[in-house]
């Protein structure tokens, strides 16, 4: 995202997710939205193939997504990636991935802070949340959540880096349903806040860092039960 190219459209697009957003809320949603899609693009190659790619271009494009039997118009970031050159045997470590990810986001964080006033720290915490959540999502698809989470934590718990997040973590939510049966699912608990609670009719997200632990656990248990009922 170059300055002046897609920034205003990307910010305005966040209004579809809530009423009454101000610029800081739009920026919070945008950095989380962008970082999630960046994680899915880069993280799939890293976790699935041990490849650390770089972004060489992108566009903000329209597409249609299915909701039940309906097709809904939406937008997404489409990334053009640069893969390592043949014969390049540089190790694809968590440090290398984290540095590549942060280097791409750094000018965007600066741009959004200048345009909206949302602090760099708030943005980096949301970016770390998106990375950890995206890695968990990819790990589920690959059938190896433990490795995906370990690699995410190696990035977001590295002190002194932009993506370091003190409160971000994973938690196993378990519901006993009688006898020897139980429902369980691992959730990413946020270290940052998307500010959704400040929108009209908004509230705290189920994994929000601002919820008391018992309230958050109860919400996630309800979410798990809802998943089971589908």
GROMACS .gro file of C-alpha atoms in nm:
model
  230
    1UNK     CA    1   0.000   0.000   0.000
    2UNK     CA    2   0.184   0.309  -0.122
    3UNK     CA    3   0.096   0.648   0.017
    4UNK     CA    4  -0.207   0.787  -0.160
    5UNK     CA    5  -0.273   0.457  -0.343
    6UNK     CA    6  -0.573   0.283  -0.194
    7UNK     CA    7  -0.539   0.428   0.157
    8UNK     CA    8  -0.861   0.630   0.160
    9UNK     CA    9  -1.057   0.353  -0.012
   10UNK     CA   10  -0.921   0.099   0.235
   11UNK     CA   11  -1.014   0.316   0.534
   12UNK     CA   12  -1.361   0.390   0.396
   13UNK     CA   13  -1.420   0.018   0.335
   14UNK     CA   14  -1.401  -0.047   0.709
   15UNK     CA   15  -1.732   0.138   0.753
   16UNK     CA   16  -1.912  -0.171   0.625
   17UNK     CA   17  -1.824  -0.352   0.949
   18UNK     CA   18  -1.984  -0.109   1.195
   19UNK     CA   19  -2.174   0.218   1.227
   20UNK     CA   20  -2.019   0.529   1.378
   21UNK     CA   21  -1.651   0.464   1.313
   22UNK     CA   22  -1.404   0.748   1.352
   23UNK     CA   23  -1.063   0.752   1.184
   24UNK     CA   24  -0.885   0.575   1.471
   25UNK     CA   25  -1.137   0.292   1.470
   26UNK     CA   26  -1.112   0.264   1.092
   27UNK     CA   27  -0.732   0.248   1.122
   28UNK     CA   28  -0.752  -0.021   1.390
   29UNK     CA   29  -0.979  -0.234   1.174
   30UNK     CA   30  -0.771  -0.171   0.863
   31UNK     CA   31  -0.436  -0.273   1.015
   32UNK     CA   32  -0.598  -0.588   1.157
   33UNK     CA   33  -0.775  -0.662   0.827
   34UNK     CA   34  -0.461  -0.602   0.621
   35UNK     CA   35  -0.232  -0.794   0.857
   36UNK     CA   36  -0.466  -1.093   0.858
   37UNK     CA   37  -0.464  -1.115   0.480
   38UNK     CA   38  -0.089  -1.060   0.469
   39UNK     CA   39  -0.045  -1.344   0.721
   40UNK     CA   40  -0.255  -1.584   0.515
   41UNK     CA   41  -0.056  -1.500   0.202
   42UNK     CA   42   0.290  -1.525   0.357
   43UNK     CA   43   0.216  -1.768   0.640
   44UNK     CA   44   0.083  -2.041   0.414
   45UNK     CA   45   0.414  -2.057   0.230
   46UNK     CA   46   0.614  -2.039   0.551
   47UNK     CA   47   0.421  -2.299   0.751
   48UNK     CA   48   0.341  -2.523   0.457
   49UNK     CA   49   0.665  -2.505   0.263
   50UNK     CA   50   0.932  -2.341   0.476
   51UNK     CA   51   0.947  -2.042   0.240
   52UNK     CA   52   0.978  -1.679   0.346
   53UNK     CA   53   0.844  -1.468   0.060
   54UNK     CA   54   0.834  -1.089   0.023
   55UNK     CA   55   0.559  -0.868  -0.116
   56UNK     CA   56   0.648  -0.705  -0.447
   57UNK     CA   57   0.307  -0.561  -0.530
   58UNK     CA   58  -0.058  -0.552  -0.425
   59UNK     CA   59  -0.399  -0.426  -0.519
   60UNK     CA   60  -0.726  -0.373  -0.334
   61UNK     CA   61  -0.977  -0.563  -0.543
   62UNK     CA   62  -1.344  -0.648  -0.551
   63UNK     CA   63  -1.466  -1.007  -0.532
   64UNK     CA   64  -1.778  -1.202  -0.439
   65UNK     CA   65  -1.798  -1.437  -0.143
   66UNK     CA   66  -2.067  -1.688  -0.055
   67UNK     CA   67  -2.284  -1.649   0.256
   68UNK     CA   68  -2.514  -1.947   0.250
   69UNK     CA   69  -2.693  -1.927  -0.081
   70UNK     CA   70  -2.612  -1.558  -0.134
   71UNK     CA   71  -2.316  -1.398  -0.306
   72UNK     CA   72  -2.199  -1.084  -0.129
   73UNK     CA   73  -1.974  -0.821  -0.285
   74UNK     CA   74  -1.660  -0.759  -0.083
   75UNK     CA   75  -1.301  -0.639  -0.118
   76UNK     CA   76  -0.966  -0.794  -0.038
   77UNK     CA   77  -0.596  -0.731  -0.077
   78UNK     CA   78  -0.435  -0.930  -0.356
   79UNK     CA   79  -0.061  -0.978  -0.300
   80UNK     CA   80   0.204  -1.039  -0.563
   81UNK     CA   81   0.489  -1.224  -0.394
   82UNK     CA   82   0.859  -1.251  -0.462
   83UNK     CA   83   0.992  -1.599  -0.386
   84UNK     CA   84   1.352  -1.669  -0.288
   85UNK     CA   85   1.583  -1.718  -0.582
   86UNK     CA   86   1.675  -2.074  -0.680
   87UNK     CA   87   1.978  -2.182  -0.483
   88UNK     CA   88   1.908  -1.936  -0.202
   89UNK     CA   89   1.942  -2.152   0.108
   90UNK     CA   90   1.893  -1.880   0.370
   91UNK     CA   91   1.712  -2.039   0.666
   92UNK     CA   92   1.337  -1.977   0.686
   93UNK     CA   93   1.335  -1.915   1.060
   94UNK     CA   94   1.076  -1.742   1.276
   95UNK     CA   95   1.313  -1.446   1.309
   96UNK     CA   96   1.346  -1.413   0.931
   97UNK     CA   97   0.970  -1.438   0.880
   98UNK     CA   98   0.900  -1.187   1.156
   99UNK     CA   99   1.154  -0.938   1.021
  100UNK     CA  100   1.014  -0.969   0.667
  101UNK     CA  101   0.656  -0.928   0.791
  102UNK     CA  102   0.743  -0.627   1.007
  103UNK     CA  103   0.952  -0.460   0.736
  104UNK     CA  104   0.654  -0.467   0.502
  105UNK     CA  105   0.414  -0.330   0.766
  106UNK     CA  106   0.641  -0.057   0.903
  107UNK     CA  107   0.566   0.214   0.641
  108UNK     CA  108   0.195   0.132   0.658
  109UNK     CA  109   0.195   0.179   1.035
  110UNK     CA  110   0.369   0.516   0.991
  111UNK     CA  111   0.120   0.620   0.722
  112UNK     CA  112  -0.185   0.525   0.928
  113UNK     CA  113  -0.051   0.698   1.238
  114UNK     CA  114   0.006   1.017   1.040
  115UNK     CA  115  -0.335   0.997   0.868
  116UNK     CA  116  -0.554   0.889   1.162
  117UNK     CA  117  -0.360   0.943   1.485
  118UNK     CA  118  -0.378   0.578   1.593
  119UNK     CA  119  -0.057   0.504   1.781
  120UNK     CA  120   0.213   0.278   1.643
  121UNK     CA  121   0.197   0.058   1.952
  122UNK     CA  122  -0.176  -0.004   1.910
  123UNK     CA  123  -0.125  -0.093   1.545
  124UNK     CA  124   0.161  -0.333   1.609
  125UNK     CA  125  -0.038  -0.516   1.877
  126UNK     CA  126  -0.324  -0.562   1.631
  127UNK     CA  127  -0.081  -0.682   1.365
  128UNK     CA  128   0.063  -0.936   1.611
  129UNK     CA  129  -0.292  -1.052   1.691
  130UNK     CA  130  -0.359  -1.105   1.321
  131UNK     CA  131  -0.036  -1.296   1.274
  132UNK     CA  132  -0.108  -1.527   1.569
  133UNK     CA  133  -0.469  -1.580   1.459
  134UNK     CA  134  -0.369  -1.639   1.098
  135UNK     CA  135  -0.104  -1.894   1.194
  136UNK     CA  136  -0.361  -2.081   1.404
  137UNK     CA  137  -0.603  -2.082   1.110
  138UNK     CA  138  -0.335  -2.213   0.873
  139UNK     CA  139  -0.226  -2.472   1.128
  140UNK     CA  140  -0.581  -2.608   1.147
  141UNK     CA  141  -0.590  -2.648   0.770
  142UNK     CA  142  -0.250  -2.820   0.770
  143UNK     CA  143  -0.346  -3.043   1.062
  144UNK     CA  144  -0.066  -2.915   1.286
  145UNK     CA  145  -0.187  -2.640   1.516
  146UNK     CA  146   0.092  -2.696   1.769
  147UNK     CA  147   0.373  -2.618   1.525
  148UNK     CA  148   0.186  -2.318   1.385
  149UNK     CA  149   0.129  -2.173   1.732
  150UNK     CA  150   0.487  -2.235   1.838
  151UNK     CA  151   0.615  -2.050   1.533
  152UNK     CA  152   0.376  -1.762   1.591
  153UNK     CA  153   0.482  -1.729   1.954
  154UNK     CA  154   0.847  -1.732   1.851
  155UNK     CA  155   0.769  -1.412   1.658
  156UNK     CA  156   0.525  -1.225   1.882
  157UNK     CA  157   0.708  -1.306   2.207
  158UNK     CA  158   1.049  -1.191   2.086
  159UNK     CA  159   1.121  -0.893   2.313
  160UNK     CA  160   1.253  -0.579   2.150
  161UNK     CA  161   1.078  -0.629   1.816
  162UNK     CA  162   0.785  -0.434   1.672
  163UNK     CA  163   0.560  -0.739   1.683
  164UNK     CA  164   0.626  -0.819   2.049
  165UNK     CA  165   0.297  -0.848   2.239
  166UNK     CA  166   0.294  -0.912   2.610
  167UNK     CA  167  -0.070  -1.015   2.659
  168UNK     CA  168  -0.129  -1.204   2.335
  169UNK     CA  169  -0.156  -1.579   2.391
  170UNK     CA  170  -0.343  -1.897   2.308
  171UNK     CA  171  -0.588  -2.076   2.536
  172UNK     CA  172  -0.762  -2.412   2.514
  173UNK     CA  173  -1.133  -2.378   2.578
  174UNK     CA  174  -1.293  -2.700   2.703
  175UNK     CA  175  -1.658  -2.779   2.773
  176UNK     CA  176  -1.751  -3.100   2.952
  177UNK     CA  177  -2.071  -3.237   2.797
  178UNK     CA  178  -2.127  -3.543   3.013
  179UNK     CA  179  -1.953  -3.872   3.068
  180UNK     CA  180  -1.615  -3.888   2.902
  181UNK     CA  181  -1.707  -3.645   2.627
  182UNK     CA  182  -1.585  -3.288   2.593
  183UNK     CA  183  -1.567  -3.015   2.335
  184UNK     CA  184  -1.237  -2.834   2.295
  185UNK     CA  185  -1.085  -2.573   2.069
  186UNK     CA  186  -0.780  -2.350   2.086
  187UNK     CA  187  -0.841  -1.976   2.063
  188UNK     CA  188  -0.607  -1.685   2.017
  189UNK     CA  189  -0.655  -1.428   2.293
  190UNK     CA  190  -0.584  -1.075   2.176
  191UNK     CA  191  -0.312  -0.846   2.303
  192UNK     CA  192  -0.457  -0.542   2.125
  193UNK     CA  193  -0.801  -0.386   2.082
  194UNK     CA  194  -0.979  -0.316   1.753
  195UNK     CA  195  -1.195  -0.046   1.923
  196UNK     CA  196  -1.518  -0.204   1.798
  197UNK     CA  197  -1.676  -0.134   2.139
  198UNK     CA  198  -1.661   0.238   2.056
  199UNK     CA  199  -1.885   0.206   1.749
  200UNK     CA  200  -2.263   0.253   1.755
  201UNK     CA  201  -2.408  -0.057   1.919
  202UNK     CA  202  -2.062  -0.211   1.940
  203UNK     CA  203  -1.929  -0.432   2.218
  204UNK     CA  204  -1.613  -0.615   2.315
  205UNK     CA  205  -1.503  -0.901   2.088
  206UNK     CA  206  -1.517  -1.249   2.242
  207UNK     CA  207  -1.136  -1.269   2.263
  208UNK     CA  208  -1.079  -0.903   2.357
  209UNK     CA  209  -0.788  -0.815   2.583
  210UNK     CA  210  -1.016  -0.578   2.774
  211UNK     CA  211  -1.252  -0.851   2.899
  212UNK     CA  212  -1.207  -1.010   3.239
  213UNK     CA  213  -1.067  -1.363   3.197
  214UNK     CA  214  -1.382  -1.534   3.328
  215UNK     CA  215  -1.608  -1.327   3.100
  216UNK     CA  216  -1.386  -1.398   2.800
  217UNK     CA  217  -1.379  -1.771   2.876
  218UNK     CA  218  -1.759  -1.780   2.905
  219UNK     CA  219  -1.796  -1.604   2.571
  220UNK     CA  220  -1.556  -1.843   2.401
  221UNK     CA  221  -1.738  -2.141   2.549
  222UNK     CA  222  -2.061  -2.003   2.401
  223UNK     CA  223  -1.884  -1.961   2.067
  224UNK     CA  224  -1.763  -2.321   2.081
  225UNK     CA  225  -2.114  -2.447   2.155
  226UNK     CA  226  -2.248  -2.243   1.863
  227UNK     CA  227  -1.988  -2.401   1.632
  228UNK     CA  228  -2.092  -2.746   1.748
  229UNK     CA  229  -2.459  -2.669   1.676
  230UNK     CA  230  -2.398  -2.576   1.313
   0.00000   0.00000   0.00000
